[in-house]
């Protein structure tokens, strides 16, 4: 009897310890490195967790659960690098979703290459991210750009300006106002190229330090030029210029990129000063970009109490895309995952996601345009974010505070 019992126990043990069975039960670990305390980055982790919970509730990926391992980089590239190293070497993650800050992602890109780990950004915009992949594909192929490049953003802002400002309101002049950061260099170059093409003459180009706390001299300089509109490129300092724009009654509309304005907390953060601000986003509350958009927003609000910032939409989609790549690859091997990610054709909350192929100057960037990701232009009105563009998805008309002067 003892021999029979031992034989049965050993047989059972071999089944439990057998590689196929254990492998099937291993979780798929996704590291999420984000700026948890930043307005624009605070949605990244929660949105990723929401996606993982949904996938797990439906059985995971071929029976394997998605496990999110979160790290707060405190908006520091050095801390992000340490988090990435820990994620791969100690926590054994299979892929990483990292940061809305271009400087952080650019610091992580070489580490994704060295550690041969799939990384995708939900919010960084610098064109250099994809340019690095194009320059040395074999080395940098592990990085994917899950948000729009700065050049693409500039083009979408110009298209929206033509439809919302130039044609209906006869605006003719603009001043570019951007924070001095890696992501705004190609953005501003794009603005300078496309704004004149849509009918807006650029009167000045102002780049300010992200450490700026008093925007009075900047607004005084802009007012002296009397442009019809300010075209913005702000992400890390959106609260202060917006509050001062309102308190100083600057009579010129703000239009362009304002990453913090994408978060529903921005109304409270600025005490309502954001009224009338227009900002680009890939998605927004109340806008059914795809059939998945509004259900995601509803689920996010129910769980976390506020609507997500722009990088929350992309982070949520990216968990689903990584899970789908694992399923199609039948493996978490990095090279196999990269090959599967390159074949992504996924309808997410921001549109149809397809990555640009090897050979494109922005390889692993998002394909944009009709049928893919087109972007929106929303405006803060009466405490709510309302989409104004493109016309098929518009839910209202432009409305500015009384101190803003529009051309006659």
Tab-separated table of C-alpha atoms in Angstrom, residues 101-320:
chain	number	residue	atom	x	y	z
A	101	UNK	CA	6.552	61.905	-20.753
A	102	UNK	CA	8.802	61.863	-23.817
A	103	UNK	CA	12.034	62.362	-21.864
A	104	UNK	CA	11.164	59.317	-19.749
A	105	UNK	CA	10.361	57.097	-22.726
A	106	UNK	CA	13.510	58.208	-24.548
A	107	UNK	CA	15.526	57.208	-21.461
A	108	UNK	CA	13.769	53.815	-21.348
A	109	UNK	CA	14.066	53.019	-25.052
A	110	UNK	CA	17.715	51.857	-24.847
A	111	UNK	CA	16.825	49.687	-21.846
A	112	UNK	CA	13.999	48.020	-23.742
A	113	UNK	CA	16.644	47.169	-26.335
A	114	UNK	CA	19.273	45.972	-23.832
A	115	UNK	CA	16.825	43.852	-21.868
A	116	UNK	CA	14.919	42.774	-24.991
A	117	UNK	CA	11.552	43.621	-23.456
A	118	UNK	CA	8.475	44.862	-25.293
A	119	UNK	CA	7.636	48.431	-24.267
A	120	UNK	CA	4.802	50.667	-25.426
A	121	UNK	CA	4.088	54.253	-24.424
A	122	UNK	CA	0.501	55.414	-23.834
A	123	UNK	CA	1.228	59.119	-24.026
A	124	UNK	CA	4.708	60.291	-25.025
A	125	UNK	CA	4.726	62.155	-28.334
A	126	UNK	CA	8.314	62.881	-29.398
A	127	UNK	CA	9.035	61.864	-32.991
A	128	UNK	CA	12.520	60.799	-31.863
A	129	UNK	CA	11.032	57.670	-30.258
A	130	UNK	CA	10.021	56.193	-33.608
A	131	UNK	CA	12.980	57.764	-35.439
A	132	UNK	CA	15.300	55.774	-33.164
A	133	UNK	CA	13.530	52.566	-34.182
A	134	UNK	CA	13.858	53.459	-37.863
A	135	UNK	CA	17.600	54.178	-37.478
A	136	UNK	CA	18.351	50.825	-35.826
A	137	UNK	CA	15.366	48.558	-36.161
A	138	UNK	CA	17.042	45.347	-34.984
A	139	UNK	CA	18.207	47.038	-31.782
A	140	UNK	CA	15.138	49.176	-30.976
A	141	UNK	CA	12.290	47.062	-32.354
A	142	UNK	CA	11.080	46.337	-28.805
A	143	UNK	CA	9.618	49.854	-28.468
A	144	UNK	CA	6.136	50.745	-29.771
A	145	UNK	CA	4.537	54.176	-29.894
A	146	UNK	CA	0.952	53.784	-28.675
A	147	UNK	CA	0.142	57.475	-28.938
A	148	UNK	CA	0.401	60.033	-31.731
A	149	UNK	CA	3.758	61.517	-32.679
A	150	UNK	CA	4.201	65.252	-32.241
A	151	UNK	CA	4.192	65.765	-36.010
A	152	UNK	CA	0.893	63.918	-36.309
A	153	UNK	CA	-0.557	65.974	-33.447
A	154	UNK	CA	0.444	69.228	-35.142
A	155	UNK	CA	-1.306	68.173	-38.328
A	156	UNK	CA	-4.520	67.313	-36.478
A	157	UNK	CA	-4.478	70.637	-34.581
A	158	UNK	CA	-4.042	72.529	-37.859
A	159	UNK	CA	-6.884	70.615	-39.507
A	160	UNK	CA	-9.140	71.426	-36.561
A	161	UNK	CA	-8.058	75.091	-36.579
A	162	UNK	CA	-9.047	75.414	-40.218
A	163	UNK	CA	-12.511	73.980	-39.603
A	164	UNK	CA	-13.196	75.674	-36.249
A	165	UNK	CA	-11.322	78.989	-36.368
A	166	UNK	CA	-10.284	80.045	-39.840
A	167	UNK	CA	-13.404	79.354	-41.851
A	168	UNK	CA	-16.241	80.175	-39.393
A	169	UNK	CA	-14.520	82.946	-37.369
A	170	UNK	CA	-12.174	84.425	-40.007
A	171	UNK	CA	-9.112	84.071	-37.797
A	172	UNK	CA	-5.902	84.945	-39.642
A	173	UNK	CA	-3.027	85.198	-37.136
A	174	UNK	CA	-1.557	83.016	-34.408
A	175	UNK	CA	1.230	82.827	-31.825
A	176	UNK	CA	2.713	79.418	-30.991
A	177	UNK	CA	3.161	78.942	-27.225
A	178	UNK	CA	4.902	75.753	-26.087
A	179	UNK	CA	6.809	74.402	-23.123
A	180	UNK	CA	10.451	73.694	-23.839
A	181	UNK	CA	10.513	69.888	-23.987
A	182	UNK	CA	11.558	67.070	-26.285
A	183	UNK	CA	8.032	66.439	-27.523
A	184	UNK	CA	7.341	70.078	-28.484
A	185	UNK	CA	10.319	70.512	-30.828
A	186	UNK	CA	8.751	68.475	-33.655
A	187	UNK	CA	5.312	69.741	-32.602
A	188	UNK	CA	6.337	73.366	-33.060
A	189	UNK	CA	8.091	72.595	-36.333
A	190	UNK	CA	4.849	70.984	-37.474
A	191	UNK	CA	2.852	74.021	-36.374
A	192	UNK	CA	5.158	76.389	-38.232
A	193	UNK	CA	4.714	74.311	-41.364
A	194	UNK	CA	0.977	73.657	-41.314
A	195	UNK	CA	-0.588	76.748	-39.712
A	196	UNK	CA	0.153	79.006	-42.714
A	197	UNK	CA	-1.235	76.317	-45.001
A	198	UNK	CA	-4.623	76.479	-43.252
A	199	UNK	CA	-4.676	80.291	-43.257
A	200	UNK	CA	-3.058	81.281	-39.944
A	201	UNK	CA	0.006	83.527	-40.166
A	202	UNK	CA	2.452	82.817	-37.324
A	203	UNK	CA	3.369	86.137	-35.645
A	204	UNK	CA	5.681	84.710	-32.976
A	205	UNK	CA	6.921	81.442	-31.530
A	206	UNK	CA	7.365	81.355	-27.753
A	207	UNK	CA	8.999	78.471	-25.913
A	208	UNK	CA	9.024	78.713	-22.132
A	209	UNK	CA	10.711	76.734	-19.373
A	210	UNK	CA	8.582	74.024	-17.734
A	211	UNK	CA	9.634	75.635	-14.437
A	212	UNK	CA	7.812	78.866	-15.311
A	213	UNK	CA	5.460	79.972	-12.528
A	214	UNK	CA	4.495	83.467	-13.702
A	215	UNK	CA	3.133	83.735	-17.226
A	216	UNK	CA	2.403	87.475	-17.001
A	217	UNK	CA	5.382	88.543	-19.171
A	218	UNK	CA	4.522	85.879	-21.746
A	219	UNK	CA	0.868	86.910	-21.926
A	220	UNK	CA	1.852	90.593	-22.110
A	221	UNK	CA	4.137	89.829	-25.049
A	222	UNK	CA	1.403	87.879	-26.809
A	223	UNK	CA	-1.236	90.559	-26.219
A	224	UNK	CA	1.107	93.139	-27.735
A	225	UNK	CA	1.125	91.189	-30.979
A	226	UNK	CA	-2.695	90.983	-31.054
A	227	UNK	CA	-3.010	87.523	-32.605
A	228	UNK	CA	-6.404	85.958	-33.200
A	229	UNK	CA	-5.434	82.760	-31.347
A	230	UNK	CA	-2.733	81.113	-29.217
A	231	UNK	CA	-1.740	77.669	-30.493
A	232	UNK	CA	-0.492	75.726	-27.476
A	233	UNK	CA	1.871	72.855	-26.786
A	234	UNK	CA	1.626	72.312	-23.023
A	235	UNK	CA	1.588	69.123	-21.014
A	236	UNK	CA	3.388	69.457	-17.686
A	237	UNK	CA	2.486	73.046	-16.766
A	238	UNK	CA	-1.104	73.372	-17.948
A	239	UNK	CA	-2.673	74.462	-14.673
A	240	UNK	CA	-0.716	77.685	-14.048
A	241	UNK	CA	-1.005	79.277	-17.519
A	242	UNK	CA	-4.694	78.400	-17.658
A	243	UNK	CA	-5.408	79.964	-14.254
A	244	UNK	CA	-3.478	83.110	-15.194
A	245	UNK	CA	-5.126	83.296	-18.619
A	246	UNK	CA	-8.469	83.576	-16.821
A	247	UNK	CA	-7.359	85.775	-13.908
A	248	UNK	CA	-5.628	88.239	-16.220
A	249	UNK	CA	-8.510	88.172	-18.705
A	250	UNK	CA	-6.214	87.501	-21.669
A	251	UNK	CA	-8.540	88.195	-24.618
A	252	UNK	CA	-7.057	85.537	-26.921
A	253	UNK	CA	-8.430	81.975	-27.152
A	254	UNK	CA	-6.234	78.998	-26.192
A	255	UNK	CA	-6.285	76.223	-28.792
A	256	UNK	CA	-4.016	73.221	-29.324
A	257	UNK	CA	-2.398	70.653	-27.036
A	258	UNK	CA	-3.060	70.864	-23.294
A	259	UNK	CA	-2.550	67.384	-21.883
A	260	UNK	CA	-3.766	68.180	-18.371
A	261	UNK	CA	-7.020	69.528	-19.802
A	262	UNK	CA	-7.868	66.004	-20.973
A	263	UNK	CA	-8.450	64.912	-17.366
A	264	UNK	CA	-11.893	65.589	-15.893
A	265	UNK	CA	-10.216	66.877	-12.719
A	266	UNK	CA	-8.841	69.873	-14.645
A	267	UNK	CA	-11.979	71.931	-14.005
A	268	UNK	CA	-11.473	71.599	-10.268
A	269	UNK	CA	-7.684	71.916	-10.582
A	270	UNK	CA	-8.095	75.328	-12.243
A	271	UNK	CA	-11.198	76.378	-10.287
A	272	UNK	CA	-13.087	76.661	-13.569
A	273	UNK	CA	-10.450	78.800	-15.310
A	274	UNK	CA	-10.325	76.225	-18.120
A	275	UNK	CA	-13.740	77.426	-19.378
A	276	UNK	CA	-13.391	77.907	-23.137
A	277	UNK	CA	-10.010	76.174	-23.527
A	278	UNK	CA	-9.812	73.981	-26.656
A	279	UNK	CA	-7.544	70.941	-26.630
A	280	UNK	CA	-6.684	67.987	-28.815
A	281	UNK	CA	-7.318	64.446	-27.576
A	282	UNK	CA	-7.598	60.948	-29.000
A	283	UNK	CA	-10.874	60.417	-27.188
A	284	UNK	CA	-13.137	62.069	-24.660
A	285	UNK	CA	-16.215	61.690	-22.454
A	286	UNK	CA	-19.465	61.492	-24.330
A	287	UNK	CA	-17.739	60.863	-27.678
A	288	UNK	CA	-18.373	57.469	-29.240
A	289	UNK	CA	-15.159	57.294	-31.275
A	290	UNK	CA	-15.740	53.537	-31.437
A	291	UNK	CA	-18.283	51.220	-29.782
A	292	UNK	CA	-15.693	50.609	-27.028
A	293	UNK	CA	-15.128	54.225	-25.996
A	294	UNK	CA	-18.160	55.040	-23.869
A	295	UNK	CA	-18.334	51.655	-22.100
A	296	UNK	CA	-14.703	52.176	-21.041
A	297	UNK	CA	-15.411	55.688	-19.754
A	298	UNK	CA	-18.464	54.478	-17.854
A	299	UNK	CA	-16.504	51.629	-16.262
A	300	UNK	CA	-13.612	53.946	-15.365
A	301	UNK	CA	-15.915	56.515	-13.752
A	302	UNK	CA	-17.761	53.804	-11.833
A	303	UNK	CA	-14.525	52.376	-10.438
A	304	UNK	CA	-12.394	55.492	-9.930
A	305	UNK	CA	-14.836	58.403	-9.719
A	306	UNK	CA	-13.479	60.548	-12.559
A	307	UNK	CA	-13.064	60.346	-16.306
A	308	UNK	CA	-9.621	59.350	-17.583
A	309	UNK	CA	-6.993	61.592	-19.123
A	310	UNK	CA	-5.936	60.905	-22.709
A	311	UNK	CA	-3.266	58.410	-21.627
A	312	UNK	CA	-5.868	56.360	-19.770
A	313	UNK	CA	-7.641	55.488	-23.023
A	314	UNK	CA	-4.402	54.361	-24.641
A	315	UNK	CA	-3.156	52.466	-21.571
A	316	UNK	CA	-6.434	50.547	-21.436
A	317	UNK	CA	-6.191	49.672	-25.129
A	318	UNK	CA	-2.552	48.654	-24.804
A	319	UNK	CA	-3.276	45.983	-22.188
A	320	UNK	CA	-5.784	44.461	-24.592
